[in-house]
Coordinates of C-alpha atoms in Angstrom, one line a residue:
M1 CA 178.5 6.1 4.9
S2 CA 180.6 5.0 7.8
S3 CA 179.7 5.4 11.4
T4 CA 181.9 7.3 13.8
P5 CA 181.8 6.1 17.4
A6 CA 180.1 8.3 19.9
V7 CA 182.4 10.5 21.9
S8 CA 182.5 8.8 25.3
A9 CA 183.4 10.5 28.5
D10 CA 182.8 9.9 32.1
P11 CA 180.6 12.8 33.2
Q12 CA 182.0 12.6 36.7
T13 CA 185.6 13.3 35.7
G14 CA 187.4 16.4 34.4
F15 CA 186.4 20.0 34.6
L16 CA 182.8 19.4 33.4
G17 CA 182.5 16.6 35.9
W18 CA 183.6 18.9 38.7
I19 CA 181.1 21.4 37.6
E20 CA 178.4 18.8 37.6
R21 CA 179.3 17.5 41.1
V22 CA 179.6 21.0 42.6
G23 CA 176.4 22.2 40.9
N24 CA 174.4 19.3 41.9
K25 CA 175.1 20.0 45.5
L26 CA 173.6 23.5 45.2
P27 CA 170.1 23.8 46.6
D28 CA 167.0 24.6 44.5
P29 CA 167.2 28.3 43.5
V30 CA 164.2 29.0 45.7
F31 CA 166.0 27.7 48.8
L32 CA 169.2 29.2 47.6
F33 CA 167.6 32.6 48.1
F34 CA 166.4 31.6 51.5
Y35 CA 169.9 30.6 52.5
L36 CA 171.2 33.8 51.1
I37 CA 168.7 35.7 53.2
G38 CA 170.1 34.0 56.3
G39 CA 173.6 34.9 55.3
L40 CA 172.5 38.5 54.5
I41 CA 171.0 38.9 58.0
A42 CA 174.3 37.8 59.5
V43 CA 176.3 40.2 57.4
S44 CA 173.9 43.1 58.1
L45 CA 174.5 42.5 61.9
I46 CA 178.3 42.6 61.4
A47 CA 178.2 45.7 59.1
A48 CA 175.8 47.6 61.4
G49 CA 178.1 46.7 64.4
L50 CA 181.1 48.0 62.5
D51 CA 179.3 51.2 61.4
W52 CA 179.9 50.5 57.8
S53 CA 178.7 53.5 55.7
A54 CA 179.1 55.5 52.5
L55 CA 178.1 58.9 51.2
H56 CA 175.0 58.8 49.0
P57 CA 176.1 59.9 45.4
T58 CA 172.9 61.8 44.6
A59 CA 171.0 62.7 47.7
T60 CA 171.7 65.3 50.5
G61 CA 170.5 65.7 54.0
E62 CA 168.2 68.4 55.3
D63 CA 171.2 70.7 55.9
G64 CA 172.5 70.2 52.4
A65 CA 175.4 68.1 53.5
P66 CA 176.1 64.8 51.8
L67 CA 173.7 62.1 53.0
V68 CA 175.4 59.2 54.9
I69 CA 174.2 55.7 54.1
A70 CA 174.6 53.5 57.1
A71 CA 174.4 49.8 57.2
E72 CA 171.2 48.6 59.0
S73 CA 170.7 45.4 60.9
L74 CA 167.9 43.3 59.4
L75 CA 167.2 42.2 63.0
S76 CA 166.3 45.7 64.1
A77 CA 162.8 46.2 65.4
A78 CA 161.9 48.3 62.3
N79 CA 163.1 45.8 59.8
I80 CA 161.5 42.8 61.5
Q81 CA 158.2 44.7 61.5
R82 CA 158.7 45.6 57.8
L83 CA 159.4 42.0 56.9
W84 CA 156.1 40.7 58.4
V85 CA 153.8 43.6 57.8
E86 CA 154.9 44.4 54.3
M87 CA 155.3 40.8 53.1
P88 CA 152.3 40.9 50.6
T89 CA 153.5 44.3 49.3
T90 CA 157.1 43.1 49.0
F91 CA 155.9 40.2 46.8
T92 CA 153.3 41.9 44.7
H93 CA 155.5 45.0 44.1
F94 CA 158.4 43.0 42.7
H95 CA 158.7 44.5 39.3
P96 CA 159.6 41.4 37.3
L97 CA 156.5 39.6 38.6
G98 CA 154.0 42.0 37.0
Y99 CA 156.0 42.3 33.7
V100 CA 156.3 38.5 33.3
L101 CA 152.7 37.7 34.2
V102 CA 151.3 40.3 31.8
V103 CA 153.5 39.2 28.8
M104 CA 152.8 35.5 29.5
L105 CA 149.0 36.0 29.4
G106 CA 149.4 36.7 25.7
A107 CA 152.4 34.4 25.0
G108 CA 150.5 31.5 26.6
V109 CA 147.7 31.8 24.1
A110 CA 150.2 32.0 21.1
E111 CA 151.9 28.9 22.4
R112 CA 148.8 26.8 23.2
T113 CA 147.1 27.5 19.9
G114 CA 150.1 26.1 18.2
L115 CA 151.2 29.4 16.5
F116 CA 154.8 29.2 17.8
S117 CA 155.2 25.6 16.9
T118 CA 153.8 26.0 13.4
A119 CA 155.8 29.1 12.8
M120 CA 159.1 27.4 13.7
R121 CA 158.2 24.3 11.5
A122 CA 157.3 26.5 8.6
A123 CA 160.5 28.5 8.9
V124 CA 163.0 25.6 8.9
R125 CA 161.4 22.7 6.9
N126 CA 162.0 24.2 3.4
A127 CA 165.5 25.5 4.0
S128 CA 168.1 24.3 1.5
T129 CA 170.9 22.0 2.6
T130 CA 173.4 24.8 2.2
W131 CA 171.4 27.3 4.2
L132 CA 170.0 24.9 6.6
T133 CA 172.3 25.7 9.6
P134 CA 171.9 29.5 9.5
V135 CA 168.1 29.2 9.1
V136 CA 167.9 26.8 12.0
A137 CA 170.1 29.1 14.1
L138 CA 168.0 32.1 13.3
V139 CA 164.7 30.3 14.0
A140 CA 166.2 28.9 17.2
M141 CA 167.0 32.4 18.5
M142 CA 163.7 33.8 17.4
G143 CA 162.1 30.8 19.1
N144 CA 163.1 32.2 22.5
L145 CA 159.9 34.3 22.2
A146 CA 158.1 31.0 22.6
A147 CA 160.0 30.1 25.8
D148 CA 159.9 26.3 26.4
A149 CA 158.4 25.6 23.0
A150 CA 161.7 26.3 21.3
Y151 CA 163.4 23.5 23.3
V152 CA 160.7 20.9 23.0
V153 CA 159.6 21.6 19.4
L154 CA 162.5 23.0 17.4
I155 CA 165.4 20.9 18.6
P156 CA 164.0 17.5 17.9
L157 CA 162.6 18.9 14.6
A158 CA 166.0 20.1 13.6
A159 CA 167.4 16.5 14.0
V160 CA 164.6 15.2 11.7
I161 CA 165.3 17.8 9.1
Y162 CA 169.0 17.3 9.1
Y163 CA 168.5 13.6 8.8
A164 CA 166.1 14.1 5.9
A165 CA 168.7 16.3 4.2
G166 CA 171.3 13.5 4.4
R167 CA 173.2 15.2 7.2
H168 CA 174.0 14.1 10.8
P169 CA 170.9 14.5 13.0
I170 CA 172.9 15.3 16.1
A171 CA 174.5 18.2 14.2
G172 CA 171.0 19.6 13.8
I173 CA 170.4 19.1 17.6
A174 CA 173.7 20.9 18.3
A175 CA 173.0 23.8 16.0
S176 CA 169.5 24.4 17.3
F177 CA 170.5 24.0 20.9
A178 CA 173.3 26.5 20.4
G179 CA 170.7 28.9 18.9
V180 CA 168.0 28.4 21.5
S181 CA 170.2 28.3 24.6
G182 CA 173.6 29.7 23.6
G183 CA 171.9 32.6 21.9
F184 CA 169.4 32.9 24.7
S185 CA 169.2 36.7 24.6
A186 CA 169.8 37.1 20.9
N187 CA 166.5 38.1 19.1
L188 CA 165.2 40.4 16.6
L189 CA 162.4 41.4 19.0
P190 CA 162.2 42.1 22.7
G191 CA 160.1 39.6 24.6
Q192 CA 159.4 37.8 27.8
L193 CA 163.1 37.7 28.8
D194 CA 163.4 41.4 28.4
A195 CA 160.4 42.0 30.6
L196 CA 161.9 39.7 33.2
L197 CA 165.5 41.1 33.3
F198 CA 164.5 44.7 33.1
G199 CA 162.1 44.3 35.9
I200 CA 165.1 43.2 38.1
T201 CA 167.2 46.0 36.6
E202 CA 164.6 48.5 37.6
E203 CA 164.6 47.2 41.2
A204 CA 168.4 47.6 41.3
V205 CA 168.4 51.1 39.8
E206 CA 165.9 52.4 42.3
A207 CA 168.5 52.2 45.1
L208 CA 170.1 55.2 43.4
V209 CA 167.4 56.8 41.3
P210 CA 163.9 55.9 42.6
T211 CA 162.2 57.6 39.6
W212 CA 163.9 55.5 37.0
D213 CA 161.5 53.4 34.8
A214 CA 162.5 50.3 32.9
N215 CA 162.2 50.2 29.2
I216 CA 161.9 46.6 28.0
A217 CA 163.1 47.7 24.6
G218 CA 166.3 49.0 26.2
N219 CA 168.5 46.2 24.7
W220 CA 166.6 45.9 21.4
Y221 CA 169.3 47.0 19.0
F222 CA 172.0 45.1 21.0
I223 CA 170.1 41.7 21.1
A224 CA 169.3 42.1 17.3
A225 CA 173.0 42.6 16.7
M226 CA 173.7 39.5 18.8
V227 CA 171.7 37.5 16.2
F228 CA 173.9 38.6 13.4
V229 CA 177.2 37.8 15.2
A230 CA 175.9 34.5 16.6
I231 CA 174.7 33.0 13.3
P232 CA 178.1 32.9 11.6
V233 CA 179.6 31.3 14.7
I234 CA 176.9 28.6 14.8
W235 CA 177.1 28.1 11.1
Y236 CA 180.9 27.7 11.0
V237 CA 181.1 25.5 14.1
T238 CA 178.3 23.2 13.0
D239 CA 179.4 22.7 9.4
K240 CA 183.2 22.9 9.7
V241 CA 183.9 21.5 13.2
I242 CA 181.0 19.5 14.7
E243 CA 179.6 17.6 11.6
P244 CA 183.0 16.5 10.3
R245 CA 183.8 15.3 13.8
L246 CA 180.6 13.4 14.0
G247 CA 181.3 11.7 10.7
G248 CA 178.7 9.9 8.6
Y249 CA 175.5 8.8 10.3
V250 CA 174.4 5.1 10.3
P251 CA 170.8 4.7 11.5
E252 CA 170.4 2.8 14.7
G253 CA 167.2 2.0 16.6
D254 CA 164.1 4.2 16.5
H255 CA 164.8 7.7 15.3
A256 CA 161.3 9.1 15.3
D257 CA 161.6 11.7 18.0
D258 CA 158.1 12.8 17.2
P259 CA 156.0 11.2 14.5
D260 CA 154.5 14.6 13.6
A261 CA 157.7 16.6 13.9
D262 CA 158.3 16.8 10.1
Q263 CA 154.7 16.8 9.0
E264 CA 153.6 19.0 6.2
I265 CA 152.2 22.4 7.0
T266 CA 148.5 22.0 6.4
A267 CA 146.3 24.4 4.5
D268 CA 144.6 25.4 7.8
E269 CA 148.0 26.1 9.4
R270 CA 149.1 28.3 6.5
K271 CA 145.8 30.2 6.8
G272 CA 146.5 30.5 10.5
L273 CA 149.9 32.0 9.9
R274 CA 148.5 34.5 7.5
W275 CA 145.8 35.5 9.9
A276 CA 148.4 35.8 12.7
G277 CA 150.5 38.0 10.5
L278 CA 147.6 40.3 9.8
A279 CA 146.7 40.5 13.5
T280 CA 150.3 41.4 14.3
L281 CA 150.3 44.2 11.7
A282 CA 147.0 45.4 13.2
V283 CA 148.5 45.6 16.7
V284 CA 151.6 47.4 15.4
G285 CA 149.3 49.8 13.6
V286 CA 147.4 50.5 16.7
W287 CA 150.5 51.3 18.7
A288 CA 151.8 53.5 15.9
F289 CA 148.5 55.4 15.9
L290 CA 148.6 55.8 19.7
T291 CA 152.2 57.2 19.4
L292 CA 151.8 59.3 16.3
G293 CA 148.1 60.0 15.9
P294 CA 145.8 62.7 17.3
G295 CA 146.4 63.4 21.0
T296 CA 149.6 61.2 21.1
P297 CA 148.6 59.3 24.3
L298 CA 151.9 57.4 24.3
I299 CA 154.0 60.5 24.1
D300 CA 154.4 62.9 27.0
E301 CA 154.4 66.3 25.2
A302 CA 155.2 68.2 28.4
A303 CA 158.3 66.2 29.2
S304 CA 161.9 67.0 28.3
P305 CA 163.0 65.7 24.8
E306 CA 164.8 62.6 26.3
A307 CA 161.7 61.7 28.3
R308 CA 158.9 62.3 25.8
L309 CA 158.8 58.7 24.7
S310 CA 158.7 57.3 28.2
P311 CA 155.0 56.3 28.1
F312 CA 155.6 54.5 24.8
Y313 CA 158.5 52.4 26.3
R314 CA 156.5 51.6 29.4
S315 CA 153.5 50.5 27.3
L316 CA 155.6 47.8 25.5
V317 CA 154.8 45.2 28.2
A318 CA 151.1 45.6 27.5
G319 CA 151.9 45.9 23.8
F320 CA 153.5 42.4 23.8
L321 CA 150.5 41.0 25.7
V322 CA 148.1 42.4 23.0
L323 CA 150.4 41.3 20.1
F324 CA 150.8 37.7 21.3
L325 CA 147.1 37.5 22.3
A326 CA 145.8 38.8 19.0
A327 CA 148.2 36.7 16.9
G328 CA 147.5 33.5 18.9
W329 CA 143.8 34.1 18.8
A330 CA 143.7 34.7 15.1
Y331 CA 145.8 31.6 14.4
G332 CA 143.6 29.5 16.8
V333 CA 140.4 30.5 15.1
A334 CA 141.9 29.7 11.6
V335 CA 143.0 26.2 12.6
G336 CA 139.9 25.5 14.7
V337 CA 141.4 25.2 18.1
V338 CA 139.7 28.3 19.3
E339 CA 135.9 28.1 19.0
S340 CA 134.9 30.8 21.6
H341 CA 136.4 33.3 24.0
R342 CA 136.2 30.5 26.7
D343 CA 139.0 28.7 25.0
I344 CA 141.1 31.8 25.2
V345 CA 140.4 32.1 28.9
K346 CA 141.4 28.5 29.4
M347 CA 144.7 29.0 27.6
M348 CA 145.5 32.1 29.6
S349 CA 144.8 30.2 32.8
G350 CA 147.1 27.4 31.6
A351 CA 149.9 29.9 31.0
M352 CA 149.5 31.0 34.6
E353 CA 149.7 27.4 35.8
D354 CA 153.0 27.0 34.0
L355 CA 154.3 30.0 36.0
A356 CA 153.6 28.3 39.3
Y357 CA 157.3 27.6 40.0
Y358 CA 158.3 31.1 38.9
L359 CA 155.8 32.6 41.4
V360 CA 157.5 30.6 44.2
L361 CA 160.9 31.7 43.0
A362 CA 159.8 35.3 42.6
F363 CA 158.5 35.3 46.2
A364 CA 162.0 34.2 47.5
A365 CA 163.8 36.6 45.1
A366 CA 161.6 39.5 46.0
H367 CA 162.4 39.2 49.7
F368 CA 166.1 38.8 49.1
V369 CA 166.2 41.9 46.9
A370 CA 164.0 43.9 49.3
M371 CA 166.0 42.9 52.4
F372 CA 169.3 43.7 50.6
A373 CA 167.9 47.2 50.0
W374 CA 166.7 47.6 53.6
S375 CA 170.2 46.7 54.9
N376 CA 171.7 49.4 52.6
L377 CA 174.5 46.8 51.9
G378 CA 173.9 46.9 48.2
L379 CA 174.2 50.6 47.8
I380 CA 177.2 50.8 50.2
T381 CA 179.0 48.0 48.3
A382 CA 178.2 49.8 45.0
V383 CA 179.6 53.1 46.2
H384 CA 182.8 51.6 47.5
G385 CA 183.1 49.3 44.5
A386 CA 182.7 52.3 42.2
N387 CA 185.4 54.2 44.0
A388 CA 187.7 51.2 43.7
L389 CA 186.9 50.9 39.9
E390 CA 187.7 54.6 39.5
Q391 CA 191.1 54.1 41.2
M392 CA 191.8 51.1 39.0
A393 CA 191.0 53.3 35.9
L394 CA 189.9 50.2 33.8
P395 CA 188.7 51.1 30.4
T396 CA 185.0 50.8 30.1
P397 CA 185.1 48.0 27.4
L398 CA 187.5 46.0 29.5
L399 CA 185.4 46.4 32.7
L400 CA 182.2 45.2 30.9
M401 CA 184.1 42.3 29.3
L402 CA 185.2 41.2 32.8
I403 CA 181.5 41.3 33.8
V404 CA 180.6 39.1 30.8
V405 CA 183.3 36.5 31.8
F406 CA 182.2 36.6 35.5
T407 CA 178.6 36.1 34.5
G408 CA 179.5 33.2 32.3
V409 CA 181.4 31.5 35.1
I410 CA 178.5 32.0 37.6
N411 CA 176.2 30.6 35.0
L412 CA 177.9 27.2 35.2
F413 CA 176.6 26.9 38.8
V414 CA 173.3 28.9 38.8
G415 CA 171.4 28.3 35.6
S416 CA 168.3 30.4 36.1
A417 CA 168.7 33.7 34.3
S418 CA 166.3 35.5 36.6
A419 CA 167.8 34.0 39.8
K420 CA 171.3 35.0 38.7
W421 CA 170.4 38.5 37.8
A422 CA 168.5 39.0 41.0
L423 CA 171.7 38.1 42.8
L424 CA 174.0 40.2 40.8
A425 CA 172.0 43.3 39.7
P426 CA 171.6 44.9 43.2
V427 CA 175.4 45.4 43.3
L428 CA 176.5 45.5 39.6
V429 CA 173.9 48.0 38.3
P430 CA 174.3 50.8 40.9
M431 CA 178.1 50.3 41.0
L432 CA 178.4 50.7 37.2
M433 CA 176.0 53.6 37.2
L434 CA 178.3 55.4 39.6
V435 CA 181.2 55.1 37.1
G436 CA 179.0 56.3 34.2
I437 CA 177.7 53.0 32.7
S438 CA 174.0 52.8 32.0
P439 CA 171.7 50.1 33.5
E440 CA 170.9 49.0 29.9
M441 CA 174.5 48.4 29.1
T442 CA 175.1 46.5 32.3
T443 CA 172.1 44.3 31.5
A444 CA 173.4 43.7 28.0
A445 CA 176.8 42.6 29.3
Y446 CA 175.1 40.3 31.7
R447 CA 173.0 38.7 28.9
V448 CA 176.1 37.9 26.8
G449 CA 177.7 36.0 29.6
D450 CA 174.5 34.3 30.7
G451 CA 173.9 32.8 27.2
A452 CA 177.4 31.7 26.2
T453 CA 177.8 29.0 28.9
N454 CA 174.2 27.7 29.0
I455 CA 175.1 25.0 26.6
I456 CA 178.0 23.4 28.5
T457 CA 176.7 23.1 32.0
P458 CA 174.7 20.0 33.0
L459 CA 172.9 22.2 35.5
M460 CA 170.9 23.9 32.7
V461 CA 167.4 22.6 33.2
Y462 CA 167.0 21.4 29.6
F463 CA 170.4 19.8 29.4
P464 CA 169.1 16.3 30.3
L465 CA 166.3 16.7 27.7
I466 CA 168.7 17.5 25.0
L467 CA 170.8 14.5 25.9
I468 CA 167.6 12.3 25.5
F469 CA 167.1 13.8 22.0
C470 CA 170.6 12.8 21.1
Q471 CA 170.3 9.3 22.5
R472 CA 167.3 8.7 20.3
W473 CA 169.7 8.9 17.3
Q474 CA 172.8 7.6 18.9
K475 CA 172.1 5.4 21.9
E476 CA 175.5 5.6 23.6
F477 CA 175.7 9.3 23.4
G478 CA 176.5 10.4 27.0
L479 CA 176.5 13.5 29.1
G480 CA 180.2 14.1 28.5
S481 CA 179.6 13.7 24.8
L482 CA 177.0 16.4 24.8
A483 CA 179.1 18.8 26.9
A484 CA 182.1 18.2 24.6
L485 CA 180.0 18.7 21.5
M486 CA 178.8 22.1 22.7
V487 CA 182.1 23.5 24.0
P488 CA 183.2 25.0 20.6
Y489 CA 179.9 26.8 20.3
S490 CA 180.3 28.2 23.9
F491 CA 183.7 29.6 23.3
G492 CA 182.8 31.0 19.9
L493 CA 179.7 32.7 21.2
L494 CA 181.6 34.1 24.2
I495 CA 184.4 35.5 22.0
V496 CA 182.0 37.2 19.6
G497 CA 179.9 38.4 22.5
L498 CA 182.9 40.0 24.1
A499 CA 183.9 41.6 20.8
L500 CA 180.3 43.0 20.4
V501 CA 180.4 44.5 23.9
G502 CA 183.8 46.1 23.1
V503 CA 182.6 47.6 19.8
W504 CA 179.3 48.8 21.3
V505 CA 181.0 50.7 24.0
A506 CA 183.9 52.0 21.9
F507 CA 181.5 53.5 19.3
E508 CA 178.8 54.4 21.9
I509 CA 176.0 52.8 19.9
P510 CA 172.5 53.1 21.4
L511 CA 171.4 49.8 23.0
G512 CA 167.8 50.4 22.1
P513 CA 165.3 53.3 21.7
G514 CA 166.3 55.9 24.3
A515 CA 169.0 53.7 25.8
T516 CA 172.6 54.8 25.8
V517 CA 175.9 53.2 26.8
E518 CA 176.8 56.0 29.2
Y519 CA 174.8 57.3 32.2
V520 CA 174.9 60.5 34.2
L521 CA 173.5 60.5 37.6
P522 CA 170.9 63.2 38.4
S523 CA 172.5 66.2 40.0
A524 CA 169.6 66.9 42.2
P525 CA 168.1 64.5 44.8
T526 CA 165.3 62.4 43.7
A527 CA 162.3 61.2 45.6
P528 CA 160.2 58.0 45.3

C-alpha cells in the first residue's frame, strides 16, 4: 500500500483559523457568565430607565386587566438584597444541578467499575469489515451515556480496530469522533445530557408557566431518530469520502495508543456484562411495576389524561440513577472490582469529584439565569420577539431550522452544551412557546445544531485530545488536518438534522412520551 501525505494546513489561517483565534480570546465559560452578568446589569438599568415593558401572555392583574411586565433594574434595593440573601437558594435550586448530580451518582459507578468501557469494546471488536463503520458510529452515539469514557476509550480503540481490519486507523478515529461528538445528542436512551438540558429548559419555561415540570424523556423519540439518520451519513462519509482521501496507510512510529485497547473480552468481563444486563432488566421491571402494578404510585389517577403520567416522567432522573448504579454494581462484583459497599461509596464520591468544574460553572450559570429572570428582560424580549415572529409569519419548520443553524454557529465559539443552552434558553424557549412551539421541540432543535459543529471547532474541549490520537498514527497530522477531515461529517450531520426537524414538525410527530411539537399556553393564570 502507498502512503498518502497528511493534509497540512496552518491552523492560524482561513476560516477555521479565524474561529480558533477568536474563540481562544473568549474567557473560560465560568467567567463568561460573570462578564455577562455585568452586561446584564447595565442593560437592566437602561431598560428600567426607558420603561421597557410588555403584557404578560397568561397572567392578569387583580382587576382582571392584562398584567404589565416592566423591566427592573438589577441595582434596585430589592434585587441587591435578593442577590446576597438568596445566593445559596439560587445555587441549590438551579434545576440542572440536582438532575445532573443524581444521574451522575449512578453513572459514576458504571464508569468506574469498567462497565461502560467493556460494553463499548465488546460491541465493536467483532464487527465485520463491511459493517465496521456503522457499528462504530452506533456504539459511539450510545457511548455518550458514558460521558468522557466515550472519548477516551472508544476513539483510540476504533483506530486500533480499523488498523487490525486492514483499514486506515485515522478513518476509525474520524468515524468514532463523528459519532461521539457530532452525534452528541443522538442516542437510543435518554441520559445525563437530557437531565442537564431539560433542567435548563425547565428554568426557562417557568418564566411563563411556573407549574411546568421537565420530562427528561421529552426528546426520547427524536434523539433515537437522530441515531438512524446520522449512521448513514457517518457510514457514507467515512467509507466513500474520508478513507479514499486518506489513501493507504503505511505504519510509522509507535501506534499503540493503549496496549490494552484491543485486548480480548475476558470471561469475567463477559460474566459482568450478563450480570449488568440482568440488573438492568430488574430495574426496568421495578419501574414497570410501580407504573402498572397495584396502587400505580407513578401514575396520578386523579389528574387529567395528559397529566396522569407526570409522576412517571419526573421519576426518570431517579430511575437512571438506580439503573446505572445497579448495572455498575453487578458488573463490578462479577469482575472483582467491587468487594463491598465501601467500594461503591468511593466510586460515587469519585463521580462527584469529577463534577467539581461543573459545580463552579453551575454556580455562575444559576446566577445569570436567575438575574435574567429578576430583570424581566428575558420575558419581555420573548414577548416582543414572538410578536415579531408572528408578523414575519415564518413557517414553523423554517423557524426551527434557523434556530438549528444559529445554534451551530454559536457552538463554534462556545463549546459547552450547558453553557450555551443556559444563555439561549431564557429567550428562545418562552419566545417559541408564545408562537405555539413546545419547550421540547425547541430543545430538540437546539440539540441538532449543538452537535453538528462540535467536530470542526478547535474550541471543543476534546479536540486537542483527538488530534493527539491522530498524531500517534500519523505524526505530522495537524490541527487544520483534523478540522478539514471532519468538515464533511459536520455538513452531512447538519443537513440531515435540518431535514429531521422539518419532517418532525410537518408531521407533528411526538418528541417523546407526552411531548408534542405544538404548545398551547394555559388560558388561566398560573401560580408558583
